[in-house]
Amino acid sequence: MLVDFQNEPLTDFTDPSRRAAMKEALETARRGFGREYPMRIDGRDRLSGHWIRSVDPSRPREVVGQVAAATREDAMDAIQGAWAAFAGWSRVPAQARARCLFKAAALMRRRKFFLAALMCFEVGKTWSEADADVAEAIDFLEFYGREMIRLAQPQPLVRILGEDNEVIYEPLGVGVVIPPWNFPLAILTGMTVSSVVAGNTVVLKPASASPVIAAEFVRIMEEAGIPPGVIQFLPGSGGEIGDVLVSHPQVRFITFTGSRDVGVHIFELAAKVHPGQTWLKRVIAEMGGKDAIIVDNDADPDDAAAGIVTSAFGFAGQKCSACSRVIALADVYEPLLERVKHLTERLKVAPADLEEASYGPVVDRAAYDKVLEYIEIGKREGQLVTGGGPAEGEGYFIKPTIFRDVSPGARIAQEEIFGPVVAFLKARGFDEALEIANGTPYGLTGGVYSRNRVHLERARREFHAGNLYFNRKITGALVGVHPFGGFGMSGTDSKAGGRDYLLLLTQAKVVSERF
Ligand code: NAP
Ligand code: MG
């Protein structure tokens, strides 16, 4: 008998034994630097002669690992192999598939510190961010395992006399899984194991900034008993092999999480029906955000400031859910800004593996250049309050940056920056605040700090966001508690970690027998 789903607890790093365990894990991870990781096609190692170098953004000269980069031919082989594995895997009972996920969760729990340490180095997560990433990955395994068991049980239907009716959730076939680097274990795990537990087989193409943690995930899934070929591990550049995978006529579905531009491209490409293709591809695309927190005149400015700083600068603002716009009503604008500035200036930007880091670097050179460019744009569009450029260190460190008096149409108020930059906008009333909040093509997360019940209820209905939070931070969605997905150009609102998710990866068949 399974116990009910519960979220994996976060590690308390004030406990000296936990701190010691984390430090030891960092050492272990560091000793593994420079290792080579192959692709895994049909359960076998494969090299290509080309490599993706994964570096530590806190110290870009350090190579965390090298991962084999797939060619187009490897991509073709992976799809064929996944179909070969589908025949067997799709017939494995749901309970047994789920048990592989539960075992993988146990393995991850045992390797929690090591997996977290690897993410500190590979993508620049702080201890607590990396720990939360592992916890979320475990949650996805435990949650989707239980969800599949639920869906495999007899489903409620209206009964009529003389007939036996049944609905069965069948797998779709071979899917392509394309996750981002910013939750390099959690999102990758959620996207992959949801597909697999539903009876599908997948080609997993990890993000090129985080292929080492992806390789560790694949190893864990294999140890947990996932048969060869069910998860084809195909690292490679999205620009080089992405189109081949997405447009392949034998691909049944694509699950993507990443930027808006790439998501739109995939959606368009997948819509085309190629010769020999006998289905319309399903696309789950979860994309970017321009997430806003509204602060009402009667809100507690200390409370709001703490929530804003955590939401805006956690993991250097590199969360799809990060707060990048603060829309404050006129009376609270100045006191709020002062408090946010004060808290922001106490943040310590440092190499992410150091215990004292509030946040680390941005993920790579391209992100660094892009964020700094937006900061320069911001200097023309608003007034700089604090930050405004690189922070010290050899890595891709950027000071936490605040702009004030930004207009709703400004680029820094419209475009996703994906870095530690937040824009303050002033609203004359709650109507205008909502209008500004809804005035972007996105609709991922949003927040309201208010004590006014009428305002909160209006926002409940009118704030156009897939995940809306009142009087709390807008990041840190928990599996099962806050099913996650966005509106508009933020995506297809798949609600990862919720009861509706596996339905997207299955097709319902109804069998009716007259006796
Ligand atoms: P990205 O640049 O769009 O990359 C995402 C994935 O797409 C990577 O695996 C990438 O591979 C691949 N890719 C790139 N070009 C491709 C192509 N032509 N065809 C197929 N795949 C391709 O996004 P990112 O920088 O990794 O992640 C940050 C973005 O993700 C932000 O916009 C953030 O808001 C969004 N995000 C959204 C959610 C959500 O739930 N809505 C959650 C997390 C992140 P390479 O790495 O090899 O280029
Ligand atoms: Mg890296």
Coordinates of C-alpha atoms and ligand atoms in Angstrom, one line a residue:
M1 CA 0.0 0.0 0.0
L2 CA 1.3 3.4 -0.9
V3 CA 1.2 6.3 1.6
D4 CA -0.5 9.4 0.3
F5 CA 1.7 11.9 -1.7
Q6 CA 3.6 14.3 0.4
N7 CA 6.1 16.9 -0.7
E8 CA 9.7 16.1 0.0
P9 CA 10.9 18.2 2.9
L10 CA 13.6 20.8 2.2
T11 CA 17.0 20.4 3.9
D12 CA 17.6 22.6 7.0
F13 CA 21.1 23.9 6.4
T14 CA 21.3 25.4 9.8
D15 CA 21.8 21.9 11.0
P16 CA 25.6 21.3 11.2
S17 CA 25.4 17.7 10.0
R18 CA 23.5 18.8 6.9
R19 CA 26.0 21.5 6.2
A20 CA 28.8 19.0 6.6
A21 CA 27.1 16.6 4.2
M22 CA 26.6 19.3 1.6
K23 CA 30.3 20.3 1.8
E24 CA 31.4 16.7 1.4
A25 CA 29.1 16.3 -1.6
L26 CA 30.6 19.4 -3.2
E27 CA 34.0 17.9 -2.8
T28 CA 32.8 14.6 -4.3
A29 CA 31.2 16.5 -7.2
R30 CA 34.4 18.5 -7.7
R31 CA 36.5 15.4 -7.9
G32 CA 34.3 14.2 -10.8
F33 CA 35.0 17.3 -12.9
G34 CA 36.0 16.8 -16.4
R35 CA 34.4 13.3 -16.7
E36 CA 33.0 12.2 -20.1
Y37 CA 29.4 11.2 -20.4
P38 CA 28.1 9.3 -23.4
M39 CA 24.7 9.3 -25.1
R40 CA 22.5 6.4 -24.1
I41 CA 20.7 4.9 -27.2
D42 CA 18.9 1.6 -26.7
G43 CA 20.5 1.3 -23.3
R44 CA 24.0 1.4 -24.7
D45 CA 26.7 4.1 -24.5
R46 CA 27.3 6.0 -27.7
L47 CA 29.9 8.6 -28.6
S48 CA 29.9 10.9 -31.6
G49 CA 33.4 12.5 -31.5
H50 CA 31.7 15.8 -30.7
W51 CA 31.3 17.1 -27.2
I52 CA 29.2 19.6 -25.2
R53 CA 31.4 21.2 -22.6
S54 CA 29.5 22.0 -19.4
V55 CA 31.2 24.6 -17.4
D56 CA 30.7 26.2 -13.9
P57 CA 29.3 29.7 -14.5
S58 CA 30.9 30.8 -11.2
R59 CA 34.3 29.8 -12.6
P60 CA 33.9 29.4 -16.3
R61 CA 37.4 27.8 -16.7
E62 CA 36.2 24.8 -14.7
V63 CA 34.7 22.1 -16.9
V64 CA 32.1 20.2 -14.9
G65 CA 31.9 17.5 -17.5
Q66 CA 31.8 16.7 -21.2
V67 CA 28.8 15.1 -22.8
A68 CA 28.6 13.5 -26.2
A69 CA 26.8 15.6 -28.7
A70 CA 24.3 13.8 -30.9
T71 CA 24.3 14.1 -34.7
R72 CA 21.2 13.9 -36.9
E73 CA 21.8 10.2 -37.5
D74 CA 21.9 9.6 -33.7
A75 CA 18.6 11.4 -33.5
M76 CA 17.0 9.1 -36.1
D77 CA 18.4 6.0 -34.3
A78 CA 17.0 7.3 -31.0
I79 CA 13.5 7.7 -32.5
Q80 CA 13.6 4.2 -34.1
G81 CA 14.9 2.7 -30.9
A82 CA 12.2 4.4 -28.8
W83 CA 9.5 2.8 -31.0
A84 CA 11.1 -0.6 -30.7
A85 CA 11.0 -0.1 -26.9
F86 CA 7.4 1.2 -27.0
A87 CA 6.0 -2.2 -27.9
G88 CA 7.1 -3.8 -24.6
W89 CA 6.9 -0.8 -22.3
S90 CA 3.4 0.2 -23.3
R91 CA 2.2 -3.2 -22.1
V92 CA 3.9 -3.1 -18.7
P93 CA 1.2 -2.6 -16.1
A94 CA 0.8 0.9 -14.8
Q95 CA 1.6 -0.3 -11.3
A96 CA 5.0 -1.7 -12.4
R97 CA 5.8 1.4 -14.4
A98 CA 5.0 3.5 -11.3
R99 CA 7.3 1.4 -9.1
C100 CA 10.2 2.4 -11.3
L101 CA 9.5 6.0 -10.4
F102 CA 9.1 5.2 -6.7
K103 CA 12.5 3.4 -6.8
A104 CA 14.1 6.3 -8.7
A105 CA 12.7 8.7 -6.0
A106 CA 14.4 6.6 -3.3
L107 CA 17.7 6.7 -5.2
M108 CA 17.5 10.4 -5.6
R109 CA 16.7 10.8 -1.9
R110 CA 19.9 8.8 -1.1
R111 CA 22.0 11.0 -3.5
K112 CA 20.3 14.2 -2.7
F113 CA 23.4 16.2 -1.6
F114 CA 25.4 15.0 -4.5
L115 CA 22.7 15.9 -7.1
A116 CA 22.4 19.3 -5.4
A117 CA 26.1 19.8 -5.4
L118 CA 26.3 19.1 -9.1
M119 CA 23.7 21.7 -9.8
C120 CA 25.6 24.3 -7.7
F121 CA 28.5 23.8 -10.1
E122 CA 26.7 23.1 -13.4
V123 CA 24.2 26.0 -13.4
G124 CA 25.2 28.1 -10.4
K125 CA 22.4 27.2 -7.9
T126 CA 22.9 28.1 -4.3
W127 CA 22.6 25.3 -1.8
S128 CA 19.0 25.9 -0.9
E129 CA 17.9 26.4 -4.6
A130 CA 19.7 23.2 -5.6
D131 CA 18.2 21.3 -2.7
A132 CA 14.7 22.5 -3.7
D133 CA 15.4 21.4 -7.2
V134 CA 16.2 17.8 -6.1
A135 CA 13.1 17.8 -3.8
E136 CA 10.9 18.9 -6.7
A137 CA 12.3 16.1 -8.9
I138 CA 11.5 13.6 -6.1
D139 CA 8.0 15.1 -5.9
F140 CA 7.4 14.6 -9.6
L141 CA 8.4 10.9 -9.3
E142 CA 6.2 10.3 -6.4
F143 CA 3.3 12.3 -7.7
Y144 CA 3.1 11.1 -11.3
G145 CA 3.6 7.5 -10.1
R146 CA 0.5 7.8 -8.0
E147 CA -1.3 9.7 -10.7
M148 CA -0.8 6.9 -13.2
I149 CA -2.0 4.3 -10.7
R150 CA -5.1 6.4 -10.2
L151 CA -5.7 6.7 -14.0
A152 CA -5.2 3.0 -14.4
Q153 CA -8.1 2.2 -12.0
P154 CA -11.7 2.0 -13.2
Q155 CA -12.8 5.5 -14.0
P156 CA -16.2 6.9 -13.1
L157 CA -18.7 6.7 -16.0
V158 CA -22.5 6.8 -16.0
R159 CA -23.7 3.2 -15.9
I160 CA -26.5 1.9 -18.2
L161 CA -28.2 -1.4 -17.8
G162 CA -27.1 -4.3 -20.0
E163 CA -23.8 -2.8 -21.0
D164 CA -20.3 -2.8 -19.6
N165 CA -18.4 0.5 -20.3
E166 CA -14.8 1.3 -19.6
V167 CA -12.4 4.1 -20.3
I168 CA -8.8 3.3 -20.6
Y169 CA -5.9 5.9 -20.7
E170 CA -3.5 4.5 -23.3
P171 CA -0.1 5.9 -24.1
L172 CA 0.5 7.9 -27.2
G173 CA 3.7 6.6 -28.6
V174 CA 7.2 8.1 -28.9
G175 CA 7.6 11.6 -27.6
V176 CA 10.5 14.2 -27.7
V177 CA 11.3 15.8 -24.3
I178 CA 13.0 19.2 -24.5
P179 CA 13.6 20.7 -21.0
P180 CA 15.4 24.0 -20.0
W181 CA 18.5 24.3 -17.9
N182 CA 17.0 26.4 -15.1
F183 CA 15.5 23.5 -13.2
P184 CA 17.9 21.1 -14.7
L185 CA 16.8 18.1 -12.6
A186 CA 13.2 19.0 -11.5
I187 CA 11.7 20.0 -14.8
L188 CA 13.6 17.5 -16.7
T189 CA 12.5 14.7 -14.4
G190 CA 8.9 15.9 -14.4
M191 CA 8.7 16.1 -18.2
T192 CA 10.4 12.8 -18.7
V193 CA 8.8 10.6 -16.1
S194 CA 5.3 11.8 -16.7
S195 CA 5.6 10.7 -20.3
V196 CA 7.2 7.4 -19.4
V197 CA 4.9 6.4 -16.5
A198 CA 2.0 6.9 -18.9
G199 CA 3.5 4.1 -21.1
N200 CA 5.2 6.3 -23.7
T201 CA 8.8 6.1 -24.7
V202 CA 10.9 9.2 -25.1
V203 CA 13.9 10.9 -26.7
L204 CA 15.3 13.2 -24.0
K205 CA 17.3 16.1 -25.4
P206 CA 18.6 18.0 -22.3
A207 CA 19.5 21.7 -22.4
S208 CA 23.1 22.2 -23.4
A209 CA 23.9 24.2 -20.3
S210 CA 23.0 21.3 -18.0
P211 CA 23.7 17.9 -19.7
V212 CA 25.7 16.4 -16.8
I213 CA 22.9 16.5 -14.2
A214 CA 20.7 15.1 -17.0
A215 CA 23.2 12.2 -17.5
E216 CA 22.9 11.5 -13.7
F217 CA 19.2 11.4 -14.0
V218 CA 19.3 8.9 -16.8
R219 CA 21.6 6.7 -14.8
I220 CA 19.2 6.8 -11.9
M221 CA 16.3 5.8 -14.1
E222 CA 18.2 2.9 -15.5
E223 CA 19.2 1.8 -12.0
A224 CA 15.5 2.1 -11.0
G225 CA 14.6 -0.5 -13.7
I226 CA 13.5 1.5 -16.7
P227 CA 14.2 -0.8 -19.6
P228 CA 16.7 0.0 -22.4
G229 CA 15.3 2.3 -25.0
V230 CA 12.5 3.7 -23.0
I231 CA 14.5 6.9 -22.2
Q232 CA 16.8 7.6 -25.1
F233 CA 19.4 10.1 -23.8
L234 CA 20.3 12.4 -26.7
P235 CA 22.3 15.4 -25.6
G236 CA 22.9 17.9 -28.5
S237 CA 22.4 21.4 -29.6
G238 CA 18.8 22.4 -30.0
G239 CA 19.7 24.4 -33.0
E240 CA 21.3 21.4 -34.7
I241 CA 19.1 18.5 -33.8
G242 CA 15.9 20.1 -32.6
D243 CA 14.2 20.5 -35.9
V244 CA 15.0 16.9 -37.0
L245 CA 13.4 15.6 -33.8
V246 CA 10.4 17.9 -33.9
S247 CA 9.5 17.5 -37.5
H248 CA 10.1 13.7 -37.6
P249 CA 6.9 12.0 -38.9
Q250 CA 7.3 9.2 -36.4
V251 CA 7.2 11.5 -33.4
R252 CA 3.8 11.5 -31.7
F253 CA 4.2 14.3 -29.2
I254 CA 6.6 16.9 -28.0
T255 CA 6.9 18.3 -24.6
F256 CA 8.9 21.5 -24.4
T257 CA 9.8 24.0 -21.6
G258 CA 11.9 27.0 -22.5
S259 CA 11.8 30.3 -24.1
R260 CA 9.0 31.8 -26.1
D261 CA 10.8 32.0 -29.4
V262 CA 11.9 28.4 -29.3
G263 CA 8.4 27.3 -28.2
V264 CA 6.7 29.2 -31.0
H265 CA 9.1 27.7 -33.5
I266 CA 8.5 24.1 -32.2
F267 CA 4.7 24.7 -32.3
E268 CA 4.8 25.8 -35.9
L269 CA 7.1 23.0 -37.0
A270 CA 5.1 20.3 -35.2
A271 CA 1.9 21.5 -36.9
K272 CA 3.1 20.3 -40.3
V273 CA 1.9 16.9 -41.3
H274 CA 4.6 15.0 -43.2
P275 CA 4.2 12.2 -45.7
G276 CA 3.7 8.9 -43.9
Q277 CA 2.6 10.7 -40.7
T278 CA -0.7 9.2 -39.4
W279 CA -1.5 11.6 -36.5
L280 CA -1.6 15.2 -35.5
K281 CA 1.3 15.8 -33.1
R282 CA 0.5 16.9 -29.7
V283 CA 2.6 19.8 -28.3
I284 CA 2.9 20.8 -24.7
A285 CA 4.9 24.1 -24.7
E286 CA 5.6 25.9 -21.4
M287 CA 7.4 29.2 -22.0
G288 CA 8.5 32.5 -20.5
G289 CA 7.0 35.1 -18.4
K290 CA 7.0 38.8 -17.4
D291 CA 5.6 38.2 -14.0
A292 CA 4.2 41.1 -11.9
I293 CA 3.5 41.7 -8.3
I294 CA 0.9 44.3 -7.5
V295 CA 1.3 46.0 -4.1
D296 CA -1.9 47.7 -2.9
N297 CA -1.9 50.8 -0.8
D298 CA -3.0 49.0 2.4
A299 CA -0.4 46.2 2.1
D300 CA 2.3 45.7 4.7
P301 CA 5.3 47.1 2.9
D302 CA 7.8 45.0 4.9
D303 CA 6.0 41.8 4.0
A304 CA 5.7 42.8 0.3
A305 CA 9.3 43.9 0.1
A306 CA 10.5 40.5 1.4
G307 CA 8.3 38.6 -1.0
I308 CA 9.5 40.8 -3.9
V309 CA 13.2 40.4 -3.2
T310 CA 12.9 36.6 -2.9
S311 CA 10.8 36.4 -6.1
A312 CA 12.9 38.7 -8.1
F313 CA 16.4 37.7 -7.2
G314 CA 16.3 34.0 -6.1
F315 CA 18.6 32.1 -8.5
A316 CA 19.5 35.4 -10.1
G317 CA 16.0 35.9 -11.4
Q318 CA 16.4 32.9 -13.7
K319 CA 13.0 31.4 -13.0
C320 CA 10.1 31.6 -15.3
S321 CA 8.1 32.5 -12.3
A322 CA 10.4 35.3 -11.2
C323 CA 9.0 38.7 -10.4
S324 CA 10.3 41.2 -13.0
R325 CA 7.7 43.9 -12.5
V326 CA 6.5 45.5 -9.3
I327 CA 3.3 47.5 -9.8
A328 CA 2.9 49.6 -6.7
L329 CA 0.0 51.9 -5.9
A330 CA 0.9 55.6 -5.4
D331 CA 0.8 55.7 -1.6
V332 CA 2.9 52.7 -1.0
Y333 CA 5.3 53.2 -3.9
E334 CA 8.1 55.2 -2.1
P335 CA 8.1 53.3 1.3
L336 CA 8.0 50.0 -0.6
L337 CA 10.8 50.9 -3.0
E338 CA 13.0 52.0 0.0
R339 CA 12.5 48.7 1.7
V340 CA 13.1 46.7 -1.4
K341 CA 16.3 48.6 -2.0
H342 CA 17.5 48.1 1.5
L343 CA 16.9 44.3 1.4
T344 CA 18.4 44.1 -2.1
E345 CA 21.6 45.8 -1.1
R346 CA 22.1 43.2 1.6
L347 CA 22.2 40.3 -0.9
K348 CA 25.5 38.7 -1.5
V349 CA 26.4 37.7 -5.0
A350 CA 29.1 35.0 -4.9
P351 CA 30.1 31.6 -6.3
A352 CA 27.0 29.5 -5.9
D353 CA 28.7 26.7 -4.1
L354 CA 29.7 29.0 -1.2
E355 CA 27.4 28.7 1.7
E356 CA 27.0 32.5 2.1
A357 CA 25.8 33.2 -1.5
S358 CA 22.4 34.8 -1.7
Y359 CA 22.6 34.0 -5.4
G360 CA 25.3 33.1 -7.9
P361 CA 26.1 33.9 -11.5
V362 CA 23.8 33.8 -14.5
V363 CA 24.1 30.7 -16.5
D364 CA 26.5 31.5 -19.3
R365 CA 28.2 34.2 -21.3
A366 CA 25.2 34.7 -23.6
A367 CA 22.9 35.2 -20.7
Y368 CA 25.4 37.6 -19.1
D369 CA 25.7 39.7 -22.2
K370 CA 21.9 39.8 -22.7
V371 CA 21.1 40.8 -19.1
L372 CA 23.8 43.5 -19.1
E373 CA 22.3 44.8 -22.4
Y374 CA 18.9 45.0 -20.8
I375 CA 20.4 46.9 -17.9
E376 CA 21.7 49.5 -20.3
I377 CA 18.3 49.7 -22.0
G378 CA 16.8 50.1 -18.5
K379 CA 19.1 53.1 -17.8
R380 CA 17.4 54.9 -20.7
E381 CA 13.9 53.7 -19.9
G382 CA 13.8 54.3 -16.1
Q383 CA 15.8 55.5 -13.2
L384 CA 18.4 53.2 -11.7
V385 CA 17.8 52.6 -8.0
T386 CA 20.6 50.1 -7.2
G387 CA 22.9 47.6 -9.0
G388 CA 23.2 48.3 -12.7
G389 CA 26.1 46.2 -13.9
P390 CA 28.5 43.3 -13.3
A391 CA 29.3 42.1 -9.8
E392 CA 32.8 41.2 -8.7
G393 CA 34.3 37.8 -9.6
E394 CA 35.5 35.8 -12.5
G395 CA 32.1 34.2 -13.2
Y396 CA 29.0 35.6 -14.8
F397 CA 27.9 37.7 -11.8
I398 CA 25.5 40.5 -12.0
K399 CA 24.4 42.9 -9.3
P400 CA 20.8 42.8 -8.2
T401 CA 19.3 45.7 -10.2
I402 CA 16.2 47.8 -9.7
F403 CA 14.8 50.5 -12.0
R404 CA 12.0 52.9 -10.9
D405 CA 9.5 54.9 -12.8
V406 CA 9.4 52.6 -15.7
S407 CA 6.4 53.0 -18.1
P408 CA 4.3 49.9 -18.9
G409 CA 5.3 49.9 -22.6
A410 CA 9.0 50.1 -21.9
R411 CA 11.1 47.1 -23.1
I412 CA 12.2 46.2 -19.6
A413 CA 8.5 46.1 -18.6
Q414 CA 7.5 44.0 -21.6
E415 CA 10.3 41.6 -22.5
E416 CA 11.6 38.6 -20.5
I417 CA 15.1 39.5 -19.2
F418 CA 15.7 36.3 -17.2
G419 CA 18.2 37.9 -14.8
P420 CA 18.4 39.8 -11.6
V421 CA 16.5 42.9 -12.8
V422 CA 13.3 44.3 -11.6
A423 CA 11.2 47.3 -12.8
F424 CA 9.0 49.4 -10.6
L425 CA 5.9 50.9 -12.1
K426 CA 3.5 53.2 -10.4
A427 CA -0.3 52.8 -10.7
R428 CA -2.9 55.4 -9.8
G429 CA -5.5 52.9 -8.6
F430 CA -6.2 49.2 -8.5
D431 CA -7.9 49.2 -11.9
E432 CA -4.8 50.6 -13.5
A433 CA -2.6 48.2 -11.6
L434 CA -4.5 45.2 -13.0
E435 CA -4.5 46.8 -16.5
I436 CA -0.7 47.1 -16.4
A437 CA -0.2 43.6 -15.0
N438 CA -2.3 42.2 -17.8
G439 CA -0.6 44.4 -20.4
T440 CA 2.0 41.9 -21.8
P441 CA 1.6 38.9 -24.1
Y442 CA 2.6 36.6 -21.2
G443 CA 0.5 35.2 -18.3
L444 CA 2.6 32.9 -16.1
T445 CA 2.7 33.9 -12.5
G446 CA 1.4 37.0 -10.7
G447 CA 1.0 38.3 -7.2
V448 CA -1.0 40.7 -5.2
Y449 CA -0.2 42.1 -1.8
S450 CA -3.4 43.6 -0.3
R451 CA -5.7 43.5 2.7
N452 CA -8.6 44.7 0.6
R453 CA -11.0 41.7 0.0
V454 CA -12.7 43.4 -2.9
H455 CA -9.4 44.0 -4.7
L456 CA -8.2 40.4 -4.0
E457 CA -11.5 39.0 -5.4
R458 CA -11.2 41.2 -8.5
A459 CA -7.7 40.0 -9.0
R460 CA -8.8 36.4 -8.5
R461 CA -11.0 36.8 -11.6
E462 CA -9.2 39.4 -13.7
F463 CA -5.5 38.9 -13.2
H464 CA -4.5 36.9 -16.3
A465 CA -2.0 34.5 -15.0
G466 CA -1.9 30.7 -14.7
N467 CA -0.5 30.8 -11.2
L468 CA -1.6 33.7 -9.0
Y469 CA -0.4 34.3 -5.5
F470 CA -1.9 36.5 -2.8
N471 CA 0.3 37.9 0.0
R472 CA 3.2 35.6 -0.6
K473 CA 6.1 35.2 -3.0
I474 CA 5.3 34.2 -6.5
T475 CA 8.1 31.5 -7.0
G476 CA 8.4 28.0 -5.5
A477 CA 5.4 26.2 -6.9
L478 CA 5.0 22.9 -5.1
V479 CA 4.1 19.7 -6.9
G480 CA 0.6 18.7 -6.1
V481 CA -0.1 21.9 -4.2
H482 CA 0.3 24.5 -7.0
P483 CA -0.1 22.8 -10.4
F484 CA 2.0 25.0 -12.7
G485 CA 1.5 26.4 -16.2
G486 CA 0.9 29.7 -17.9
F487 CA -1.6 31.6 -20.1
G488 CA -1.0 33.4 -23.4
M489 CA 2.5 33.4 -24.6
S490 CA 3.6 31.7 -21.4
G491 CA 2.4 28.4 -22.8
T492 CA -0.2 25.8 -23.1
D493 CA -1.1 25.8 -19.4
S494 CA -0.4 22.1 -19.0
K495 CA -0.4 22.4 -15.2
A496 CA 2.6 20.3 -14.4
G497 CA 2.4 18.6 -11.0
G498 CA -1.4 18.6 -11.2
R499 CA -4.2 16.0 -11.7
D500 CA -4.8 17.1 -15.4
Y501 CA -1.2 16.6 -16.5
L502 CA -1.0 12.9 -17.4
L503 CA -4.2 13.3 -19.6
L504 CA -2.0 15.3 -22.0
L505 CA 0.3 12.3 -22.4
T506 CA -2.4 9.7 -22.9
Q507 CA -5.4 9.1 -25.2
A508 CA -8.6 7.9 -23.7
K509 CA -10.2 4.8 -25.2
V510 CA -13.8 3.8 -24.4
V511 CA -14.8 0.1 -24.7
S512 CA -18.5 -0.7 -24.6
E513 CA -19.6 -4.3 -24.4
R514 CA -23.3 -5.4 -24.7
F515 CA -23.9 -8.6 -22.8
Ligands
NAP1 P1 15.6 27.8 -24.5 O1 16.8 28.5 -24.9 O2 14.3 28.0 -25.2 O3 15.9 26.2 -24.5 C1 15.1 25.3 -24.0 C2 15.4 23.9 -24.7 O4 15.1 24.1 -26.1 C3 16.8 23.5 -24.6 O5 16.9 22.2 -24.4 C4 17.3 24.0 -25.9 O6 18.5 23.3 -26.4 C5 16.2 23.6 -26.8 N1 16.2 24.2 -28.1 C6 16.8 25.3 -28.6 N2 16.5 25.5 -29.9 C7 15.7 24.5 -30.3 C8 15.1 24.2 -31.5 N3 15.3 24.9 -32.6 N4 14.4 23.0 -31.6 C9 14.2 22.3 -30.5 N5 14.7 22.6 -29.3 C10 15.5 23.7 -29.2 O7 15.2 28.1 -23.0 P2 16.3 28.1 -21.7 O8 17.2 29.2 -21.9 O9 16.8 26.7 -21.6 O10 15.3 28.3 -20.5 C11 14.9 29.5 -20.1 C12 13.5 29.8 -20.6 O11 12.6 28.8 -20.2 C13 12.9 31.1 -20.1 O12 12.2 31.8 -21.1 C14 11.9 30.6 -19.0 O13 10.9 31.5 -18.7 C15 11.4 29.4 -19.6 N6 10.9 28.5 -18.6 C16 9.6 28.3 -18.5 C17 9.0 27.4 -17.6 C18 7.5 27.2 -17.5 O14 7.1 26.3 -16.8 N7 6.7 28.0 -18.2 C19 9.8 26.8 -16.7 C20 11.2 27.0 -16.8 C21 11.7 27.8 -17.7 P3 20.0 23.9 -26.3 O15 20.2 24.2 -24.8 O16 20.8 22.9 -26.9 O17 19.9 25.2 -27.0
MG2 MG 27.2 25.1 -16.9

